[in-house]
CSV table of C-alpha atoms in Angstrom, one decimal:
chain,number,residue,atom,x,y,z
A,27,MET,CA,-39.1,204.0,-62.4
A,28,LEU,CA,-37.9,201.1,-60.3
A,29,SER,CA,-41.4,199.8,-59.6
A,30,THR,CA,-42.2,200.0,-63.3
A,31,THR,CA,-39.1,197.9,-64.2
A,32,VAL,CA,-39.9,195.4,-61.5
A,33,ASN,CA,-43.5,195.0,-62.8
A,34,LEU,CA,-42.2,194.7,-66.3
A,35,TYR,CA,-40.0,191.7,-65.4
A,36,LYS,CA,-42.8,190.2,-63.2
A,37,ASN,CA,-45.2,190.4,-66.1
A,38,ALA,CA,-42.7,189.0,-68.6
A,39,TYR,CA,-42.3,185.8,-66.5
A,40,SER,CA,-45.9,185.4,-65.4
A,41,GLY,CA,-48.4,182.9,-66.9
A,42,LEU,CA,-45.9,180.2,-67.6
A,43,THR,CA,-46.8,176.7,-66.5
A,44,ARG,CA,-44.8,174.9,-63.8
A,45,ARG,CA,-43.7,172.2,-66.2
A,46,THR,CA,-42.3,174.8,-68.6
A,47,TRP,CA,-40.1,176.1,-65.7
A,48,LEU,CA,-39.0,172.6,-64.8
A,49,LEU,CA,-38.1,171.8,-68.4
A,50,SER,CA,-36.0,175.0,-68.6
A,51,ILE,CA,-34.2,173.9,-65.4
A,52,VAL,CA,-33.2,170.7,-67.3
A,53,MET,CA,-32.1,172.8,-70.2
A,54,LEU,CA,-30.0,175.1,-68.0
A,55,ILE,CA,-28.1,172.1,-66.5
A,56,ASN,CA,-27.5,170.7,-69.9
A,57,ARG,CA,-26.3,173.9,-71.5
A,58,SER,CA,-24.1,174.9,-68.7
A,59,GLY,CA,-21.7,172.2,-70.0
A,60,THR,CA,-21.8,173.4,-73.6
A,61,MET,CA,-18.1,173.6,-74.3
A,62,VAL,CA,-17.1,171.3,-77.1
A,63,LEU,CA,-18.9,172.8,-80.1
A,64,PRO,CA,-17.9,176.4,-79.5
A,65,PHE,CA,-14.2,175.4,-79.1
A,66,MET,CA,-14.1,172.7,-81.7
A,67,THR,CA,-12.2,174.7,-84.3
A,68,LEU,CA,-9.7,175.9,-81.7
A,69,TYR,CA,-9.4,172.3,-80.3
A,70,CYS,CA,-8.5,171.1,-83.8
A,71,ASN,CA,-6.0,173.9,-84.2
A,72,ASP,CA,-4.5,172.9,-80.8
A,73,ARG,CA,-4.2,169.3,-82.1
A,74,GLY,CA,-2.2,170.6,-85.1
A,75,TYR,CA,-5.0,170.3,-87.7
A,76,THR,CA,-5.6,173.0,-90.3
A,77,GLN,CA,-8.4,175.6,-90.4
A,78,THR,CA,-10.1,173.6,-93.1
A,79,GLN,CA,-9.9,170.4,-91.0
A,80,GLY,CA,-11.4,172.3,-88.1
A,81,GLY,CA,-14.2,173.6,-90.2
A,82,LEU,CA,-14.8,170.1,-91.6
A,83,ALA,CA,-15.0,168.7,-88.1
A,84,VAL,CA,-17.8,171.2,-87.2
A,85,ALA,CA,-19.4,170.5,-90.6
A,86,ILE,CA,-19.5,166.7,-89.7
A,87,TYR,CA,-21.2,167.7,-86.4
A,88,GLY,CA,-23.8,169.4,-88.6
A,89,VAL,CA,-24.2,166.2,-90.8
A,90,GLY,CA,-24.8,164.2,-87.7
A,91,SER,CA,-27.3,166.6,-86.4
A,92,LEU,CA,-29.2,166.3,-89.7
A,93,PHE,CA,-29.7,162.6,-89.1
A,94,GLY,CA,-30.4,163.2,-85.4
A,95,ALA,CA,-33.0,165.8,-86.1
A,96,PHE,CA,-34.8,163.6,-88.6
A,97,ILE,CA,-34.7,160.6,-86.3
A,98,GLY,CA,-35.6,162.6,-83.2
A,99,GLY,CA,-38.6,164.2,-84.9
A,100,ARG,CA,-40.0,160.8,-86.1
A,101,LEU,CA,-39.4,159.1,-82.7
A,102,SER,CA,-41.0,162.1,-80.9
A,103,ASP,CA,-44.2,161.6,-82.9
A,104,LYS,CA,-44.1,157.8,-82.6
A,105,LEU,CA,-42.8,157.2,-79.1
A,106,GLY,CA,-43.3,160.5,-77.3
A,107,PHE,CA,-41.1,163.5,-76.7
A,108,TYR,CA,-40.4,162.6,-73.0
A,109,TYR,CA,-38.5,159.4,-73.7
A,110,VAL,CA,-36.6,160.8,-76.7
A,111,GLN,CA,-35.4,163.7,-74.6
A,112,PHE,CA,-34.1,161.4,-71.8
A,113,ALA,CA,-32.3,159.1,-74.2
A,114,ALA,CA,-30.7,161.9,-76.2
A,115,LEU,CA,-29.4,163.6,-73.0
A,116,PHE,CA,-28.1,160.4,-71.3
A,117,PHE,CA,-26.5,158.7,-74.2
A,118,GLY,CA,-25.3,162.0,-75.7
A,119,GLY,CA,-23.4,162.6,-72.5
A,120,ILE,CA,-21.6,159.3,-72.8
A,121,MET,CA,-20.7,160.1,-76.4
A,122,PHE,CA,-19.1,163.4,-75.5
A,123,ILE,CA,-16.8,161.6,-73.0
A,124,ILE,CA,-15.9,159.0,-75.6
A,125,LEU,CA,-15.3,161.8,-78.2
A,126,GLY,CA,-12.6,163.3,-75.9
A,127,GLN,CA,-10.6,160.0,-76.0
A,128,MET,CA,-10.2,160.0,-79.8
A,129,ASN,CA,-6.5,160.3,-80.9
A,130,SER,CA,-6.6,160.5,-84.7
A,131,TYR,CA,-8.4,162.9,-87.0
A,132,LEU,CA,-10.4,160.1,-88.7
A,133,THR,CA,-11.7,158.6,-85.4
A,134,LEU,CA,-12.4,162.1,-84.1
A,135,CYS,CA,-14.6,162.9,-87.1
A,136,ILE,CA,-16.4,159.5,-86.9
A,137,CYS,CA,-17.1,160.0,-83.3
A,138,ILE,CA,-18.2,163.6,-83.9
A,139,PHE,CA,-20.9,162.3,-86.3
A,140,PHE,CA,-22.4,159.9,-83.8
A,141,THR,CA,-22.1,162.2,-80.9
A,142,SER,CA,-24.0,164.9,-82.9
A,143,MET,CA,-26.6,162.4,-84.1
A,144,VAL,CA,-27.5,161.3,-80.6
A,145,ASN,CA,-27.4,164.8,-79.0
A,146,GLU,CA,-29.3,166.6,-81.7
A,147,SER,CA,-32.2,164.1,-81.7
A,148,PHE,CA,-33.1,166.0,-78.5
A,149,ARG,CA,-34.1,169.3,-80.2
A,150,PRO,CA,-37.3,168.2,-82.1
A,151,ALA,CA,-38.5,166.4,-79.0
A,152,ASN,CA,-37.7,169.4,-76.8
A,153,SER,CA,-39.7,171.7,-79.2
A,154,SER,CA,-42.7,169.4,-79.0
A,155,ALA,CA,-42.4,169.3,-75.2
A,156,ILE,CA,-42.4,173.1,-75.0
A,157,ALA,CA,-45.4,173.3,-77.3
A,158,TYR,CA,-47.2,170.7,-75.1
A,159,TYR,CA,-46.5,172.5,-71.8
A,160,SER,CA,-47.5,175.9,-73.2
A,161,THR,CA,-50.6,177.6,-74.6
A,162,PRO,CA,-50.9,179.7,-77.8
A,163,GLN,CA,-51.0,182.8,-75.6
A,164,ASN,CA,-47.7,182.1,-73.8
A,165,ARG,CA,-45.9,180.0,-76.4
A,166,THR,CA,-43.3,182.6,-77.4
A,167,GLN,CA,-42.7,183.3,-73.7
A,168,SER,CA,-42.2,179.6,-73.2
A,169,PHE,CA,-39.7,179.3,-76.0
A,170,SER,CA,-38.0,182.4,-74.8
A,171,LEU,CA,-37.7,180.9,-71.3
A,172,ASN,CA,-36.1,177.9,-72.8
A,173,ARG,CA,-33.7,180.1,-74.8
A,174,LEU,CA,-33.0,182.0,-71.6
A,175,ALA,CA,-31.9,178.7,-70.0
A,176,ILE,CA,-29.9,177.8,-73.1
A,177,ASN,CA,-28.1,181.1,-73.2
A,178,LEU,CA,-27.6,181.4,-69.5
A,179,GLY,CA,-26.0,178.0,-69.6
A,180,TRP,CA,-24.1,179.1,-72.7
A,181,GLY,CA,-22.7,182.1,-70.8
A,182,VAL,CA,-21.6,180.0,-67.9
A,183,GLY,CA,-20.3,177.2,-70.1
A,184,SER,CA,-18.3,179.6,-72.5
A,185,ALA,CA,-16.6,181.4,-69.6
A,186,LEU,CA,-15.7,178.2,-67.9
A,187,ALA,CA,-14.7,176.6,-71.2
A,188,GLY,CA,-12.2,179.4,-71.8
A,189,MET,CA,-10.5,178.8,-68.4
A,190,LEU,CA,-10.6,175.0,-68.9
A,191,ALA,CA,-9.2,175.2,-72.4
A,192,SER,CA,-6.3,177.2,-71.2
A,193,ILE,CA,-5.5,174.2,-68.9
A,194,SER,CA,-6.4,171.3,-71.2
A,195,TYR,CA,-9.0,170.9,-74.0
A,196,LYS,CA,-9.6,167.4,-72.8
A,197,LEU,CA,-11.5,168.8,-69.8
A,198,LEU,CA,-14.2,170.2,-72.0
A,199,PHE,CA,-15.4,166.8,-73.1
A,200,TRP,CA,-15.7,165.5,-69.6
A,201,VAL,CA,-17.7,168.4,-68.3
A,202,ASP,CA,-19.9,168.5,-71.4
A,203,GLY,CA,-20.6,164.8,-71.0
A,204,PHE,CA,-21.4,164.8,-67.3
A,205,THR,CA,-23.7,167.8,-67.5
A,206,ASN,CA,-25.7,166.0,-70.2
A,207,ILE,CA,-26.0,162.9,-68.0
A,208,ALA,CA,-27.0,165.1,-65.0
A,209,ALA,CA,-29.7,166.8,-67.1
A,210,ALA,CA,-31.1,163.4,-68.1
A,211,ILE,CA,-31.3,162.3,-64.4
A,212,VAL,CA,-32.9,165.6,-63.4
A,213,LEU,CA,-35.5,165.2,-66.2
A,214,LEU,CA,-36.6,161.8,-64.7
A,215,LEU,CA,-36.7,163.2,-61.2
A,216,ILE,CA,-38.7,166.5,-61.6
A,217,LEU,CA,-40.8,166.0,-64.7
A,218,PRO,CA,-43.7,163.5,-64.7
A,219,LYS,CA,-43.7,161.1,-67.6
A,220,VAL,CA,-45.9,162.0,-70.6
A,221,SER,CA,-47.3,159.1,-72.6
A,222,LEU,CA,-47.9,159.3,-76.3
A,223,ALA,CA,-51.6,159.3,-75.7
A,224,GLN,CA,-51.3,162.3,-73.4
A,225,GLN,CA,-49.0,164.0,-75.8
A,226,HIS,CA,-51.7,163.9,-78.5
A,227,LYS,CA,-54.6,164.9,-76.2
A,228,ASN,CA,-56.1,168.3,-75.6
A,229,ASP,CA,-54.2,170.2,-78.2
A,230,GLN,CA,-55.1,173.9,-78.2
A,231,VAL,CA,-53.9,174.7,-81.8
A,232,LYS,CA,-56.1,173.8,-84.7
A,233,SER,CA,-54.4,172.8,-87.9
A,234,LYS,CA,-54.7,175.3,-90.8
A,235,VAL,CA,-52.3,173.5,-93.1
A,236,SER,CA,-51.6,170.1,-94.6
A,237,LYS,CA,-50.8,167.1,-92.4
A,238,SER,CA,-47.3,167.0,-94.0
A,239,PRO,CA,-44.8,169.8,-93.6
A,240,TYR,CA,-43.4,168.9,-97.0
A,241,GLN,CA,-46.7,170.0,-98.5
A,242,ASP,CA,-46.8,173.3,-96.7
A,243,LYS,CA,-45.2,175.7,-99.3
A,244,THR,CA,-45.1,178.7,-97.1
A,245,PHE,CA,-43.3,176.7,-94.3
A,246,LEU,CA,-40.8,175.4,-96.9
A,247,MET,CA,-40.1,178.9,-98.1
A,248,PHE,CA,-39.7,180.0,-94.5
A,249,VAL,CA,-37.3,177.2,-93.8
A,250,GLY,CA,-35.2,178.2,-96.9
A,251,PHE,CA,-34.8,181.8,-95.7
A,252,MET,CA,-34.1,180.6,-92.2
A,253,LEU,CA,-31.4,178.3,-93.5
A,254,LEU,CA,-29.6,181.3,-95.0
A,255,PHE,CA,-30.0,183.1,-91.6
A,256,ALA,CA,-28.6,180.1,-89.8
A,257,LEU,CA,-25.7,179.8,-92.2
A,258,CYS,CA,-24.6,183.3,-91.3
A,259,PHE,CA,-25.4,182.9,-87.6
A,260,PHE,CA,-23.3,179.7,-87.2
A,261,GLN,CA,-20.1,181.6,-88.0
A,262,LEU,CA,-20.3,182.5,-84.4
A,263,PHE,CA,-19.1,179.0,-83.6
A,264,THR,CA,-16.4,178.7,-86.3
A,265,THR,CA,-14.9,181.6,-88.1
A,266,VAL,CA,-15.7,184.3,-85.5
A,267,PRO,CA,-13.6,182.7,-82.7
A,268,LEU,CA,-10.8,182.1,-85.2
A,269,TYR,CA,-10.9,185.7,-86.2
A,270,PHE,CA,-10.9,186.8,-82.5
A,271,LYS,CA,-7.7,184.8,-82.0
A,272,GLU,CA,-5.9,185.3,-85.3
A,273,GLY,CA,-7.2,188.7,-86.4
A,274,LEU,CA,-7.8,190.5,-83.1
A,275,LYS,CA,-5.1,188.6,-81.2
A,276,LEU,CA,-7.2,187.5,-78.2
A,277,ASP,CA,-6.3,184.4,-76.3
A,278,GLU,CA,-8.7,181.6,-75.3
A,279,PHE,CA,-9.5,183.1,-71.9
A,280,TRP,CA,-10.7,186.5,-73.4
A,281,ILE,CA,-12.5,184.7,-76.2
A,282,GLY,CA,-14.4,182.8,-73.6
A,283,VAL,CA,-15.2,186.0,-71.7
A,284,VAL,CA,-16.5,187.8,-74.9
A,285,MET,CA,-18.5,184.8,-76.0
A,286,SER,CA,-20.1,184.5,-72.6
A,287,MET,CA,-21.5,188.0,-72.9
A,288,ASN,CA,-24.0,186.7,-75.5
A,289,GLY,CA,-25.6,184.3,-73.1
A,290,ILE,CA,-25.5,186.6,-70.1
A,291,VAL,CA,-27.2,189.5,-72.0
A,292,ILE,CA,-29.9,187.2,-73.4
A,293,ALA,CA,-30.5,185.8,-69.9
A,294,LEU,CA,-31.0,189.3,-68.5
A,295,PHE,CA,-33.1,190.9,-71.2
A,296,GLU,CA,-34.7,188.5,-73.7
A,297,MET,CA,-37.8,187.6,-71.8
A,298,VAL,CA,-38.6,191.3,-71.2
A,299,VAL,CA,-37.9,192.3,-74.8
A,300,VAL,CA,-40.0,189.4,-76.1
A,301,PHE,CA,-42.8,190.3,-73.7
A,302,ARG,CA,-42.8,193.9,-75.1
A,303,LEU,CA,-42.5,192.9,-78.7
A,304,GLU,CA,-45.1,190.1,-78.7
A,305,GLY,CA,-48.1,191.4,-80.7
A,306,SER,CA,-46.4,194.7,-81.6
A,307,ARG,CA,-45.2,193.5,-85.0
A,308,PRO,CA,-45.8,190.4,-87.2
A,309,TYR,CA,-43.3,187.6,-86.4
A,310,LEU,CA,-41.8,187.8,-89.9
A,311,LYS,CA,-41.2,191.5,-89.5
A,312,LEU,CA,-39.3,191.0,-86.3
A,313,MET,CA,-37.2,188.3,-88.0
A,314,GLN,CA,-36.4,190.8,-90.7
A,315,TYR,CA,-35.2,193.4,-88.2
A,316,GLY,CA,-33.0,190.9,-86.4
A,317,THR,CA,-31.5,189.7,-89.6
A,318,LEU,CA,-30.6,193.2,-90.7
A,319,LEU,CA,-28.9,193.8,-87.4
A,320,LEU,CA,-26.9,190.5,-87.8
A,321,ALA,CA,-25.8,191.9,-91.2
A,322,LEU,CA,-24.6,195.0,-89.5
A,323,SER,CA,-22.6,193.0,-87.0
A,324,TYR,CA,-20.6,191.3,-89.7
A,325,PHE,CA,-20.0,194.5,-91.5
A,326,MET,CA,-18.6,195.9,-88.2
A,327,LEU,CA,-15.8,193.3,-88.2
A,328,ASN,CA,-14.2,195.1,-91.1
A,329,ILE,CA,-13.9,198.4,-89.2
A,330,PRO,CA,-10.3,198.7,-88.0
A,331,LEU,CA,-10.1,199.3,-84.3
A,332,ALA,CA,-6.9,199.4,-82.3
A,333,ASN,CA,-8.5,197.6,-79.4
A,334,GLY,CA,-9.5,194.1,-80.5
A,335,PHE,CA,-11.3,193.3,-77.3
A,336,MET,CA,-13.5,196.4,-77.7
A,337,LEU,CA,-14.4,195.4,-81.3
A,338,ALA,CA,-15.1,191.8,-80.3
A,339,THR,CA,-17.4,193.0,-77.5
A,340,ILE,CA,-19.3,195.4,-79.7
A,341,VAL,CA,-19.9,192.8,-82.4
A,342,ILE,CA,-21.0,190.1,-79.9
A,343,LEU,CA,-23.5,192.5,-78.3
A,344,MET,CA,-24.9,193.4,-81.7
A,345,VAL,CA,-25.3,189.7,-82.6
A,346,THR,CA,-27.0,189.2,-79.2
A,347,VAL,CA,-29.6,192.0,-79.9
A,348,ALA,CA,-30.2,190.5,-83.4
A,349,GLU,CA,-30.9,187.1,-81.7
A,350,ILE,CA,-33.2,188.6,-79.1
A,351,VAL,CA,-35.3,190.5,-81.8
A,352,GLY,CA,-35.6,187.7,-84.3
A,353,MET,CA,-34.9,184.2,-83.1
A,354,PRO,CA,-37.6,183.7,-80.4
A,355,PHE,CA,-40.4,184.3,-82.9
A,356,MET,CA,-39.1,181.7,-85.4
A,357,ASN,CA,-40.3,178.8,-83.2
A,358,SER,CA,-43.7,180.4,-82.5
A,359,TYR,CA,-44.2,181.0,-86.2
A,360,TYR,CA,-43.8,177.4,-87.3
A,361,ILE,CA,-45.3,175.8,-84.2
A,362,ALA,CA,-48.5,177.7,-85.0
A,363,ARG,CA,-48.7,175.7,-88.2
A,364,THR,CA,-48.6,172.3,-86.6
A,365,THR,CA,-50.8,169.7,-84.9
A,366,PRO,CA,-49.8,167.2,-82.2
A,367,GLU,CA,-49.6,164.4,-84.7
A,368,ASN,CA,-47.1,166.2,-87.1
A,369,ARG,CA,-45.3,168.6,-84.7
A,370,GLY,CA,-42.3,166.4,-84.4
A,371,GLN,CA,-41.9,166.3,-88.2
A,372,TYR,CA,-42.2,170.1,-88.5
A,373,ALA,CA,-39.7,170.4,-85.7
A,374,ALA,CA,-37.4,167.9,-87.4
A,375,LEU,CA,-37.4,169.8,-90.7
A,376,TYR,CA,-36.8,173.1,-88.9
A,377,THR,CA,-33.9,171.5,-86.9
A,378,MET,CA,-32.5,169.9,-90.1
A,379,ALA,CA,-32.4,173.4,-91.7
A,380,TRP,CA,-30.2,174.6,-88.9
A,381,SER,CA,-28.1,171.5,-89.2
A,382,SER,CA,-27.7,171.9,-92.9
A,383,ALA,CA,-26.6,175.5,-92.3
A,384,GLN,CA,-24.0,174.3,-89.8
A,385,VAL,CA,-22.6,171.9,-92.4
A,386,ILE,CA,-22.5,174.5,-95.3
A,387,GLY,CA,-21.5,177.4,-93.1
A,388,SER,CA,-18.6,175.5,-91.3
A,389,LEU,CA,-17.1,174.3,-94.6
A,390,SER,CA,-17.6,177.4,-96.7
A,391,GLY,CA,-16.8,180.0,-94.0
A,392,THR,CA,-13.4,178.5,-93.0
A,393,GLN,CA,-12.6,177.9,-96.7
A,394,ILE,CA,-13.4,181.5,-97.7
A,395,ALA,CA,-11.4,182.8,-94.8
A,396,HIS,CA,-8.4,180.5,-95.7
A,397,SER,CA,-8.5,181.3,-99.4
A,398,PHE,CA,-9.5,185.0,-99.5
A,399,GLY,CA,-9.2,186.3,-96.0
A,400,PHE,CA,-11.7,187.3,-93.3
A,401,TYR,CA,-12.3,190.7,-94.8
A,402,TYR,CA,-14.2,189.3,-97.8
A,403,LEU,CA,-15.9,186.7,-95.6
A,404,TRP,CA,-17.6,189.4,-93.4
A,405,TRP,CA,-18.9,191.2,-96.5
A,406,ILE,CA,-20.3,188.0,-98.0
A,407,LEU,CA,-22.0,187.1,-94.7
A,408,GLY,CA,-23.5,190.6,-94.3
A,409,GLY,CA,-24.8,190.5,-97.8
A,410,LEU,CA,-26.5,187.1,-97.3
A,411,CYS,CA,-28.1,188.5,-94.2
A,412,VAL,CA,-29.5,191.4,-96.1
A,413,LEU,CA,-30.9,189.0,-98.8
A,414,THR,CA,-32.5,186.9,-96.1
A,415,ALA,CA,-34.1,190.0,-94.5
A,416,PHE,CA,-35.7,190.7,-97.9
A,417,GLY,CA,-36.9,187.1,-98.0
A,418,PHE,CA,-38.7,187.4,-94.6
A,419,ASN,CA,-40.2,190.6,-95.8
A,420,TYR,CA,-41.5,188.9,-99.0
A,421,LEU,CA,-43.2,186.2,-97.0
A,422,GLN,CA,-44.9,188.8,-94.9
A,423,THR,CA,-46.0,190.7,-97.9
A,424,LYS,CA,-47.2,187.5,-99.6
A,425,ARG,CA,-49.2,186.7,-96.5
């Protein structure tokens, strides 16, 4: 039994290129400092701002990321993903430090916009880099390794952020900024530069669709359904922490502990689960299953339990399984439709859908919670997830 498990983990991590591993190390360093966004609504609450203002601040981060994704995708295709990644990490770190010095709500929101725009330009370039360093056979594994680094960093960052926030929220901005800068420096040190000519050479995926993602109707439908999924998923960063504090009466330290479980479980099990699921079901089917489980997670929040910590733990673990089953295959699904010349644009549109969901979800989620209560919010989110699952099933049937 032990040898079987060891072989399973060994096979799950085999076949990945050295540069894929190095890129994941950069991501791990970067995400270990992810502290500001998960605690933004609580930070605004600590500053004396309302729930709505806190939700608006996160929504502005989403607006900035829309612009950042578009710019990052274009620059990745025009200048190369290597240089865009470095610039986004380095200057994004500086912006986080500046953001922590803002003393009024207006200047806070303005700085949030530009901080997000710089930081989120990294994501399309990073997706292009992962696709470049991988093969069609190990692409999902490569994206999963990247997600492992993200979520392991998220687990470390969330736990540390909870402790730092209990001392001073200002510390979150300094740590987030310096880890960004450190990741940029490590990128230069361990990953060889990739020119634009190299980026467009020796592609192993042949295009089956139009040059423009805006003419790919199937992709656009997929992005629409994924936007609904992301709208629900992003409540994890806004209304869910608020509910843990106000509804379940957990303090910042225990909120950090619960939220860190998400990253730790993904770090331990996602690569193995993805390895076993790859090829067992169509990607869209796996997305459907994950989305239905996310729906169940939100429905669970309306079950009255005397122990708030236990309920929070169960829900976060269910959300985590939903992530593992559905999200790694979203990247592989759309990357398979790209060429080296348009990959940045596809990645930009994909990232912009997530950013749009962050804007809509942050504003609408906190507003619904404020006006009608969390009880109705969880039913609405669960219902949207069920609708999205049917959408993924429709695309699979149509295919």
